[in-house]
Amino acid sequence: MSDTTNDTDAAGDGSGASGESDATADETDAGSDGSDAGAAGAAEERTELDGLAVDEAVERVRAREPDRDPETVRAALEFVAEDGVVSRDALRESLKLTSKVLTTAETRVELAGIALDDAREAAESAPDLPTVEARLEGFEAEVAAVEDRAADLGSALQSVVDDREDPAARFAVADGLRQVDDRAREVQRTADEIQFDLEEFERWLDSHAVRVRELGEDVDALADSLDDLASAVDAIESVAADGVGGADGEAAIGDEDPARAWFDATLSHRATGLTVADLRAELADLRTWADREGADPVDEGGLDDLAARIGGLDGRHGALGERLDAAAEPEWTDRFGEAVAAVESDLADCTPPVDWGVVQSTIEEHRDGLASDA
């Protein structure tokens, strides 16, 4: 865990020293009319924020850094304000609060690691199946990622603490502190979600009924995705039949470029195809598992029913692909044919259990690469 709590407690003591130096600087500016003092006074005017109302402090920061978003500046300064006034005391309290938030985040990450250990132990009694291994590996990657994020928080807060006594750095400290606080809270939320998911995973490992129910939910989600894809194909076919300027085509596709709509639908069709393959593979693993446990695969809503549903959705998916191919205009394939082929090539090795992170990043990469081609 981070040891920043002691540092932030020290911030309270340090702020007193800072107050003395600030007062001395004020007295020097008031009592001197030399050119050096005048320059120092101008610098003080540009940098000193303590004692200012938040609105005035925002204006001063933006006068110095006009490109900054005013709401972002306000959020940072409100983080070190008390009763609407920026102050060293408010900074000290915010440092303490953020340190507690960071410590909580680190604790939740540790609990997620413990939950992962429990899940590993539970998985040892499960069959050696790709579906089990893939899920466990996914959780291991998630825990490792959130542990890395948590480890970075301590040094980020320390860099803020290092500048806490410099009044001229008040906004930079406030902005850095707010960002660390936001990051720590997000790490905590992520760790909590992982821990919850790991507990769900243990229930999945322990119960045939839970495994069947969750597979059924995934089949429902596939059906919804195919509904969305079918709507897109209907619109594309209307454009292809009426032409871009046709009334029905315009009503169906709206302001969207029909070629781009076809490209996006084609990528969605490829992704849903991987979903079908993934569900078939998981179904096969669950059948093997059920056989070993003596579970009944033919109960109502059981594995046999799910197999029939997946088969029907697979047929629907194939029909939608044929309709997309038939609706494609030569101009559309000329523009996007190479991109479609590139996606196909990049996803060729994505076999069940599918790494959906790779699928998503691949599709987004190709879509982003054509963002200017509208």
Short mmCIF file of N, CA, C and O in Angstrom, two decimals, residues 181-296:
data_model
loop_
_atom_site.label_atom_id
_atom_site.label_comp_id
_atom_site.label_asym_id
_atom_site.label_seq_id
_atom_site.Cartn_x
_atom_site.Cartn_y
_atom_site.Cartn_z
N ASP A 181 -7.55 11.79 -7.42
CA ASP A 181 -8.76 11.37 -6.74
C ASP A 181 -9.71 10.65 -7.71
O ASP A 181 -10.24 9.59 -7.40
N ASP A 182 -9.90 11.22 -8.90
CA ASP A 182 -10.76 10.60 -9.91
C ASP A 182 -10.22 9.22 -10.30
O ASP A 182 -10.98 8.25 -10.43
N ARG A 183 -8.91 9.14 -10.53
CA ARG A 183 -8.31 7.87 -10.94
C ARG A 183 -8.45 6.83 -9.84
O ARG A 183 -8.74 5.64 -10.11
N ALA A 184 -8.25 7.24 -8.58
CA ALA A 184 -8.35 6.30 -7.46
C ALA A 184 -9.78 5.77 -7.33
O ALA A 184 -9.99 4.58 -7.09
N ARG A 185 -10.75 6.64 -7.51
CA ARG A 185 -12.15 6.20 -7.42
C ARG A 185 -12.48 5.24 -8.57
O ARG A 185 -13.24 4.28 -8.38
N GLU A 186 -11.95 5.50 -9.75
CA GLU A 186 -12.20 4.61 -10.88
C GLU A 186 -11.53 3.26 -10.66
O GLU A 186 -12.10 2.20 -10.99
N VAL A 187 -10.32 3.26 -10.10
CA VAL A 187 -9.65 2.00 -9.77
C VAL A 187 -10.48 1.21 -8.76
O VAL A 187 -10.65 -0.01 -8.89
N GLN A 188 -11.02 1.91 -7.76
CA GLN A 188 -11.86 1.24 -6.77
C GLN A 188 -13.08 0.62 -7.43
O GLN A 188 -13.43 -0.54 -7.15
N ARG A 189 -13.75 1.38 -8.30
CA ARG A 189 -14.94 0.84 -8.98
C ARG A 189 -14.59 -0.39 -9.82
O ARG A 189 -15.31 -1.39 -9.81
N THR A 190 -13.47 -0.28 -10.54
CA THR A 190 -13.06 -1.41 -11.39
C THR A 190 -12.74 -2.63 -10.55
O THR A 190 -13.15 -3.76 -10.88
N ALA A 191 -12.02 -2.43 -9.45
CA ALA A 191 -11.67 -3.56 -8.58
C ALA A 191 -12.92 -4.19 -7.98
O ALA A 191 -13.02 -5.42 -7.88
N ASP A 192 -13.88 -3.36 -7.59
CA ASP A 192 -15.13 -3.89 -7.05
C ASP A 192 -15.87 -4.72 -8.10
O ASP A 192 -16.43 -5.79 -7.80
N GLU A 193 -15.91 -4.22 -9.33
CA GLU A 193 -16.59 -4.95 -10.42
C GLU A 193 -15.90 -6.29 -10.68
O GLU A 193 -16.57 -7.31 -10.89
N ILE A 194 -14.57 -6.28 -10.67
CA ILE A 194 -13.83 -7.53 -10.90
C ILE A 194 -14.12 -8.52 -9.80
O ILE A 194 -14.35 -9.72 -10.05
N GLN A 195 -14.12 -8.04 -8.56
CA GLN A 195 -14.39 -8.93 -7.43
C GLN A 195 -15.80 -9.53 -7.56
O GLN A 195 -15.99 -10.74 -7.35
N PHE A 196 -16.77 -8.71 -7.92
CA PHE A 196 -18.14 -9.21 -8.11
C PHE A 196 -18.18 -10.26 -9.22
O PHE A 196 -18.80 -11.32 -9.08
N ASP A 197 -17.51 -9.94 -10.34
CA ASP A 197 -17.50 -10.89 -11.47
C ASP A 197 -16.82 -12.20 -11.10
O ASP A 197 -17.24 -13.28 -11.56
N LEU A 198 -15.77 -12.12 -10.29
CA LEU A 198 -15.09 -13.35 -9.86
C LEU A 198 -15.99 -14.20 -8.96
O LEU A 198 -15.98 -15.43 -9.04
N GLU A 199 -16.77 -13.54 -8.12
CA GLU A 199 -17.72 -14.29 -7.30
C GLU A 199 -18.77 -14.95 -8.18
O GLU A 199 -19.17 -16.10 -7.92
N GLU A 200 -19.22 -14.25 -9.22
CA GLU A 200 -20.16 -14.84 -10.18
C GLU A 200 -19.51 -16.02 -10.91
O GLU A 200 -20.17 -17.04 -11.18
N PHE A 201 -18.24 -15.87 -11.22
CA PHE A 201 -17.50 -16.95 -11.90
C PHE A 201 -17.46 -18.19 -11.02
O PHE A 201 -17.63 -19.32 -11.51
N GLU A 202 -17.25 -18.03 -9.73
CA GLU A 202 -17.24 -19.19 -8.83
C GLU A 202 -18.60 -19.87 -8.80
O GLU A 202 -18.68 -21.11 -8.77
N ARG A 203 -19.67 -19.06 -8.83
CA ARG A 203 -21.01 -19.66 -8.88
C ARG A 203 -21.21 -20.41 -10.20
O ARG A 203 -21.85 -21.47 -10.24
N TRP A 204 -20.68 -19.86 -11.28
CA TRP A 204 -20.75 -20.51 -12.59
C TRP A 204 -19.99 -21.84 -12.56
O TRP A 204 -20.46 -22.85 -13.09
N LEU A 205 -18.84 -21.86 -11.91
CA LEU A 205 -18.07 -23.09 -11.80
C LEU A 205 -18.81 -24.15 -10.99
O LEU A 205 -18.68 -25.35 -11.26
N ASP A 206 -19.61 -23.71 -10.05
CA ASP A 206 -20.20 -24.62 -9.08
C ASP A 206 -21.55 -25.19 -9.50
O ASP A 206 -22.03 -26.16 -8.91
N SER A 207 -22.20 -24.60 -10.55
CA SER A 207 -23.58 -24.97 -10.84
C SER A 207 -23.85 -25.15 -12.32
O SER A 207 -23.66 -24.20 -13.11
N HIS A 208 -24.33 -26.33 -12.71
CA HIS A 208 -24.74 -26.56 -14.09
C HIS A 208 -25.88 -25.64 -14.47
O HIS A 208 -25.90 -25.08 -15.58
N ALA A 209 -26.82 -25.43 -13.56
CA ALA A 209 -27.98 -24.57 -13.86
C ALA A 209 -27.53 -23.14 -14.15
O ALA A 209 -28.07 -22.47 -15.05
N VAL A 210 -26.56 -22.64 -13.39
CA VAL A 210 -26.06 -21.28 -13.63
C VAL A 210 -25.39 -21.20 -14.99
O VAL A 210 -25.58 -20.23 -15.74
N ARG A 211 -24.61 -22.22 -15.33
CA ARG A 211 -23.93 -22.21 -16.63
C ARG A 211 -24.93 -22.20 -17.78
O ARG A 211 -24.77 -21.47 -18.77
N VAL A 212 -25.99 -23.00 -17.66
CA VAL A 212 -27.01 -23.03 -18.71
C VAL A 212 -27.73 -21.70 -18.80
O VAL A 212 -27.97 -21.17 -19.89
N ARG A 213 -28.06 -21.13 -17.63
CA ARG A 213 -28.77 -19.84 -17.64
C ARG A 213 -27.93 -18.75 -18.29
O ARG A 213 -28.44 -17.96 -19.11
N GLU A 214 -26.65 -18.68 -17.96
CA GLU A 214 -25.81 -17.63 -18.53
C GLU A 214 -25.60 -17.83 -20.03
O GLU A 214 -25.55 -16.86 -20.79
N LEU A 215 -25.48 -19.08 -20.46
CA LEU A 215 -25.37 -19.31 -21.90
C LEU A 215 -26.66 -18.87 -22.59
O LEU A 215 -26.62 -18.28 -23.68
N GLY A 216 -27.80 -19.12 -21.97
CA GLY A 216 -29.06 -18.67 -22.53
C GLY A 216 -29.12 -17.15 -22.64
O GLY A 216 -29.64 -16.60 -23.62
N GLU A 217 -28.57 -16.45 -21.66
CA GLU A 217 -28.54 -14.98 -21.72
C GLU A 217 -27.66 -14.50 -22.87
O GLU A 217 -27.98 -13.52 -23.56
N ASP A 218 -26.57 -15.20 -23.10
CA ASP A 218 -25.70 -14.85 -24.22
C ASP A 218 -26.39 -15.12 -25.56
O ASP A 218 -26.21 -14.36 -26.52
N VAL A 219 -27.17 -16.18 -25.63
CA VAL A 219 -27.92 -16.46 -26.85
C VAL A 219 -28.98 -15.37 -27.08
O VAL A 219 -29.19 -14.92 -28.22
N ASP A 220 -29.62 -14.91 -26.01
CA ASP A 220 -30.57 -13.80 -26.13
C ASP A 220 -29.88 -12.55 -26.67
O ASP A 220 -30.43 -11.84 -27.52
N ALA A 221 -28.68 -12.28 -26.17
CA ALA A 221 -27.94 -11.10 -26.63
C ALA A 221 -27.59 -11.22 -28.10
O ALA A 221 -27.64 -10.23 -28.85
N LEU A 222 -27.24 -12.42 -28.55
CA LEU A 222 -26.96 -12.63 -29.97
C LEU A 222 -28.21 -12.37 -30.81
O LEU A 222 -28.13 -11.74 -31.87
N ALA A 223 -29.34 -12.84 -30.34
CA ALA A 223 -30.59 -12.59 -31.07
C ALA A 223 -30.86 -11.09 -31.21
O ALA A 223 -31.27 -10.61 -32.27
N ASP A 224 -30.62 -10.34 -30.14
CA ASP A 224 -30.80 -8.88 -30.20
C ASP A 224 -29.85 -8.25 -31.20
O ASP A 224 -30.22 -7.34 -31.95
N SER A 225 -28.61 -8.72 -31.22
CA SER A 225 -27.63 -8.18 -32.17
C SER A 225 -28.05 -8.45 -33.60
O SER A 225 -27.90 -7.59 -34.49
N LEU A 226 -28.59 -9.63 -33.84
CA LEU A 226 -29.05 -9.95 -35.20
C LEU A 226 -30.28 -9.13 -35.57
O LEU A 226 -30.46 -8.78 -36.75
N ASP A 227 -31.12 -8.80 -34.60
CA ASP A 227 -32.25 -7.90 -34.87
C ASP A 227 -31.73 -6.54 -35.36
O ASP A 227 -32.25 -5.98 -36.33
N ASP A 228 -30.73 -6.01 -34.66
CA ASP A 228 -30.14 -4.73 -35.05
C ASP A 228 -29.51 -4.82 -36.44
O ASP A 228 -29.65 -3.90 -37.27
N LEU A 229 -28.80 -5.91 -36.68
CA LEU A 229 -28.16 -6.08 -37.98
C LEU A 229 -29.22 -6.19 -39.08
O LEU A 229 -29.05 -5.64 -40.17
N ALA A 230 -30.31 -6.90 -38.80
CA ALA A 230 -31.38 -7.04 -39.80
C ALA A 230 -31.98 -5.68 -40.15
O ALA A 230 -32.28 -5.41 -41.33
N SER A 231 -32.13 -4.81 -39.16
CA SER A 231 -32.64 -3.46 -39.43
C SER A 231 -31.69 -2.69 -40.33
O SER A 231 -32.12 -1.98 -41.26
N ALA A 232 -30.40 -2.83 -40.08
CA ALA A 232 -29.41 -2.16 -40.92
C ALA A 232 -29.44 -2.71 -42.35
O ALA A 232 -29.35 -1.95 -43.32
N VAL A 233 -29.59 -4.02 -42.49
CA VAL A 233 -29.63 -4.62 -43.82
C VAL A 233 -30.89 -4.16 -44.56
O VAL A 233 -30.84 -3.88 -45.77
N ASP A 234 -32.02 -4.08 -43.86
CA ASP A 234 -33.25 -3.58 -44.49
C ASP A 234 -33.03 -2.19 -45.07
O ASP A 234 -33.45 -1.89 -46.21
N ALA A 235 -32.38 -1.31 -44.31
CA ALA A 235 -32.14 0.06 -44.77
C ALA A 235 -31.20 0.07 -45.96
O ALA A 235 -31.41 0.83 -46.92
N ILE A 236 -30.17 -0.75 -45.92
CA ILE A 236 -29.21 -0.79 -47.02
C ILE A 236 -29.87 -1.31 -48.29
O ILE A 236 -29.64 -0.80 -49.39
N GLU A 237 -30.70 -2.32 -48.15
CA GLU A 237 -31.41 -2.84 -49.33
C GLU A 237 -32.34 -1.80 -49.92
O GLU A 237 -32.49 -1.70 -51.15
N SER A 238 -32.95 -1.00 -49.07
CA SER A 238 -33.84 0.05 -49.56
C SER A 238 -33.07 1.09 -50.36
O SER A 238 -33.52 1.55 -51.42
N VAL A 239 -31.90 1.45 -49.88
CA VAL A 239 -31.05 2.40 -50.62
C VAL A 239 -30.62 1.79 -51.94
O VAL A 239 -30.63 2.45 -52.99
N ALA A 240 -30.20 0.53 -51.91
CA ALA A 240 -29.73 -0.12 -53.14
C ALA A 240 -30.85 -0.21 -54.17
O ALA A 240 -30.62 -0.09 -55.38
N ALA A 241 -32.08 -0.41 -53.71
CA ALA A 241 -33.21 -0.55 -54.64
C ALA A 241 -33.65 0.79 -55.21
O ALA A 241 -33.98 0.89 -56.40
N ASP A 242 -33.65 1.83 -54.38
CA ASP A 242 -34.18 3.13 -54.80
C ASP A 242 -33.12 4.11 -55.26
O ASP A 242 -33.44 5.14 -55.85
N GLY A 243 -31.85 3.81 -54.96
CA GLY A 243 -30.81 4.77 -55.24
C GLY A 243 -30.70 5.74 -54.08
O GLY A 243 -31.63 5.88 -53.27
N VAL A 244 -29.56 6.41 -53.98
CA VAL A 244 -29.31 7.31 -52.86
C VAL A 244 -30.36 8.39 -52.78
O VAL A 244 -30.75 8.85 -51.71
N GLY A 245 -30.85 8.83 -53.94
CA GLY A 245 -31.82 9.92 -53.94
C GLY A 245 -33.24 9.47 -53.80
O GLY A 245 -34.16 10.29 -53.76
N GLY A 246 -33.51 8.16 -53.73
CA GLY A 246 -34.86 7.67 -53.62
C GLY A 246 -35.48 7.99 -52.28
O GLY A 246 -34.81 8.03 -51.26
N ALA A 247 -36.80 8.22 -52.27
CA ALA A 247 -37.48 8.61 -51.04
C ALA A 247 -37.39 7.53 -49.98
O ALA A 247 -37.11 7.80 -48.81
N ASP A 248 -37.64 6.27 -50.40
CA ASP A 248 -37.58 5.17 -49.43
C ASP A 248 -36.16 5.00 -48.90
O ASP A 248 -35.95 4.75 -47.71
N GLY A 249 -35.19 5.12 -49.79
CA GLY A 249 -33.80 4.98 -49.37
C GLY A 249 -33.39 6.06 -48.39
O GLY A 249 -32.74 5.79 -47.38
N GLU A 250 -33.80 7.31 -48.66
CA GLU A 250 -33.46 8.40 -47.75
C GLU A 250 -34.11 8.20 -46.39
O GLU A 250 -33.51 8.45 -45.35
N ALA A 251 -35.36 7.72 -46.40
CA ALA A 251 -36.05 7.49 -45.13
C ALA A 251 -35.36 6.39 -44.33
O ALA A 251 -35.28 6.44 -43.10
N ALA A 252 -34.85 5.38 -45.01
CA ALA A 252 -34.24 4.24 -44.32
C ALA A 252 -32.85 4.56 -43.79
O ALA A 252 -32.51 4.19 -42.66
N ILE A 253 -32.05 5.25 -44.59
CA ILE A 253 -30.66 5.43 -44.22
C ILE A 253 -30.38 6.78 -43.56
O ILE A 253 -29.35 6.99 -42.94
N GLY A 254 -31.31 7.72 -43.70
CA GLY A 254 -31.11 9.04 -43.12
C GLY A 254 -29.97 9.77 -43.80
O GLY A 254 -29.80 9.70 -45.01
N ASP A 255 -29.16 10.46 -42.97
CA ASP A 255 -28.04 11.23 -43.51
C ASP A 255 -26.77 10.39 -43.66
O ASP A 255 -25.74 10.90 -44.10
N GLU A 256 -26.82 9.14 -43.29
CA GLU A 256 -25.62 8.30 -43.32
C GLU A 256 -25.23 7.95 -44.75
O GLU A 256 -26.08 7.67 -45.60
N ASP A 257 -23.94 7.94 -44.99
CA ASP A 257 -23.39 7.51 -46.28
C ASP A 257 -23.73 6.03 -46.48
O ASP A 257 -23.36 5.19 -45.65
N PRO A 258 -24.47 5.67 -47.53
CA PRO A 258 -24.87 4.27 -47.71
C PRO A 258 -23.69 3.31 -47.83
O PRO A 258 -23.76 2.16 -47.37
N ALA A 259 -22.60 3.76 -48.46
CA ALA A 259 -21.43 2.89 -48.57
C ALA A 259 -20.84 2.61 -47.19
O ALA A 259 -20.45 1.48 -46.87
N ARG A 260 -20.79 3.66 -46.37
CA ARG A 260 -20.26 3.47 -45.01
C ARG A 260 -21.20 2.61 -44.18
O ARG A 260 -20.76 1.80 -43.35
N ALA A 261 -22.51 2.79 -44.37
CA ALA A 261 -23.48 1.95 -43.66
C ALA A 261 -23.29 0.48 -44.03
O ALA A 261 -23.35 -0.40 -43.16
N TRP A 262 -23.04 0.22 -45.30
CA TRP A 262 -22.79 -1.16 -45.73
C TRP A 262 -21.51 -1.70 -45.10
O TRP A 262 -21.46 -2.85 -44.64
N PHE A 263 -20.48 -0.88 -45.06
CA PHE A 263 -19.20 -1.29 -44.46
C PHE A 263 -19.39 -1.62 -42.98
O PHE A 263 -18.95 -2.68 -42.50
N ASP A 264 -20.07 -0.74 -42.24
CA ASP A 264 -20.28 -0.98 -40.81
C ASP A 264 -21.11 -2.24 -40.58
O ASP A 264 -20.82 -3.03 -39.67
N ALA A 265 -22.15 -2.43 -41.40
CA ALA A 265 -22.98 -3.62 -41.25
C ALA A 265 -22.18 -4.88 -41.55
O ALA A 265 -22.37 -5.93 -40.91
N THR A 266 -21.27 -4.80 -42.53
CA THR A 266 -20.45 -5.96 -42.87
C THR A 266 -19.51 -6.32 -41.72
O THR A 266 -19.33 -7.51 -41.40
N LEU A 267 -18.95 -5.31 -41.06
CA LEU A 267 -18.11 -5.59 -39.89
C LEU A 267 -18.93 -6.19 -38.75
O LEU A 267 -18.47 -7.10 -38.05
N SER A 268 -20.13 -5.66 -38.55
CA SER A 268 -21.01 -6.21 -37.51
C SER A 268 -21.37 -7.66 -37.82
O SER A 268 -21.44 -8.50 -36.91
N HIS A 269 -21.58 -7.94 -39.09
CA HIS A 269 -21.89 -9.32 -39.48
C HIS A 269 -20.72 -10.24 -39.16
O HIS A 269 -20.91 -11.37 -38.69
N ARG A 270 -19.50 -9.76 -39.40
CA ARG A 270 -18.32 -10.58 -39.09
C ARG A 270 -18.23 -10.84 -37.58
O ARG A 270 -17.93 -11.96 -37.14
N ALA A 271 -18.51 -9.81 -36.78
CA ALA A 271 -18.42 -9.97 -35.33
C ALA A 271 -19.49 -10.93 -34.81
O ALA A 271 -19.20 -11.78 -33.95
N THR A 272 -20.71 -10.83 -35.32
CA THR A 272 -21.76 -11.75 -34.86
C THR A 272 -21.46 -13.18 -35.30
O THR A 272 -21.85 -14.14 -34.62
N GLY A 273 -20.76 -13.33 -36.42
CA GLY A 273 -20.34 -14.66 -36.83
C GLY A 273 -19.39 -15.28 -35.82
O GLY A 273 -19.48 -16.49 -35.51
N LEU A 274 -18.49 -14.48 -35.28
CA LEU A 274 -17.60 -14.97 -34.24
C LEU A 274 -18.38 -15.31 -32.97
O LEU A 274 -18.03 -16.26 -32.26
N THR A 275 -19.43 -14.53 -32.69
CA THR A 275 -20.26 -14.82 -31.52
C THR A 275 -20.93 -16.18 -31.67
O THR A 275 -20.98 -16.97 -30.71
N VAL A 276 -21.46 -16.46 -32.85
CA VAL A 276 -22.08 -17.77 -33.09
C VAL A 276 -21.07 -18.89 -32.83
O VAL A 276 -21.37 -19.88 -32.15
N ALA A 277 -19.87 -18.74 -33.39
CA ALA A 277 -18.84 -19.77 -33.20
C ALA A 277 -18.47 -19.92 -31.73
O ALA A 277 -18.27 -21.05 -31.23
N ASP A 278 -18.39 -18.80 -31.03
CA ASP A 278 -18.03 -18.84 -29.61
C ASP A 278 -19.10 -19.55 -28.79
O ASP A 278 -18.78 -20.36 -27.90
N LEU A 279 -20.36 -19.28 -29.09
CA LEU A 279 -21.44 -19.92 -28.35
C LEU A 279 -21.50 -21.42 -28.63
O LEU A 279 -21.78 -22.22 -27.74
N ARG A 280 -21.25 -21.80 -29.89
CA ARG A 280 -21.22 -23.22 -30.22
C ARG A 280 -20.12 -23.94 -29.44
O ARG A 280 -20.30 -25.05 -28.92
N ALA A 281 -18.95 -23.30 -29.34
CA ALA A 281 -17.83 -23.91 -28.62
C ALA A 281 -18.13 -24.03 -27.13
O ALA A 281 -17.84 -25.05 -26.49
N GLU A 282 -18.74 -22.98 -26.57
CA GLU A 282 -19.08 -23.05 -25.15
C GLU A 282 -20.15 -24.12 -24.91
O GLU A 282 -20.09 -24.86 -23.91
N LEU A 283 -21.12 -24.21 -25.81
CA LEU A 283 -22.13 -25.25 -25.69
C LEU A 283 -21.49 -26.64 -25.66
O LEU A 283 -21.86 -27.49 -24.85
N ALA A 284 -20.53 -26.86 -26.54
CA ALA A 284 -19.85 -28.16 -26.57
C ALA A 284 -19.13 -28.44 -25.26
O ALA A 284 -19.17 -29.57 -24.74
N ASP A 285 -18.46 -27.41 -24.71
CA ASP A 285 -17.78 -27.60 -23.42
C ASP A 285 -18.78 -27.90 -22.31
O ASP A 285 -18.53 -28.75 -21.44
N LEU A 286 -19.90 -27.21 -22.31
CA LEU A 286 -20.90 -27.45 -21.26
C LEU A 286 -21.52 -28.83 -21.38
O LEU A 286 -21.90 -29.45 -20.38
N ARG A 287 -21.65 -29.33 -22.60
CA ARG A 287 -22.13 -30.71 -22.78
C ARG A 287 -21.14 -31.70 -22.17
O ARG A 287 -21.53 -32.65 -21.46
N THR A 288 -19.85 -31.49 -22.44
CA THR A 288 -18.82 -32.36 -21.86
C THR A 288 -18.88 -32.32 -20.34
O THR A 288 -18.81 -33.36 -19.67
N TRP A 289 -19.00 -31.12 -19.82
CA TRP A 289 -19.07 -30.91 -18.37
C TRP A 289 -20.30 -31.61 -17.79
O TRP A 289 -20.23 -32.29 -16.76
N ALA A 290 -21.45 -31.44 -18.46
CA ALA A 290 -22.69 -32.06 -17.99
C ALA A 290 -22.59 -33.58 -17.99
O ALA A 290 -23.06 -34.26 -17.06
N ASP A 291 -21.96 -34.12 -19.02
CA ASP A 291 -21.78 -35.57 -19.09
C ASP A 291 -20.96 -36.08 -17.91
O ASP A 291 -21.26 -37.13 -17.32
N ARG A 292 -19.92 -35.35 -17.55
CA ARG A 292 -19.06 -35.78 -16.45
C ARG A 292 -19.78 -35.69 -15.11
O ARG A 292 -19.50 -36.45 -14.19
N GLU A 293 -20.70 -34.71 -14.99
CA GLU A 293 -21.42 -34.53 -13.73
C GLU A 293 -22.74 -35.28 -13.70
O GLU A 293 -23.42 -35.31 -12.68
N GLY A 294 -23.13 -35.86 -14.84
CA GLY A 294 -24.40 -36.56 -14.90
C GLY A 294 -25.59 -35.62 -14.93
O GLY A 294 -26.71 -36.00 -14.56
N ALA A 295 -25.37 -34.38 -15.38
CA ALA A 295 -26.47 -33.42 -15.48
C ALA A 295 -27.31 -33.73 -16.72
O ALA A 295 -26.82 -34.33 -17.69
N ASP A 296 -28.58 -33.30 -16.70
CA ASP A 296 -29.51 -33.61 -17.80
C ASP A 296 -29.49 -32.48 -18.82
O ASP A 296 -29.90 -31.36 -18.53
#
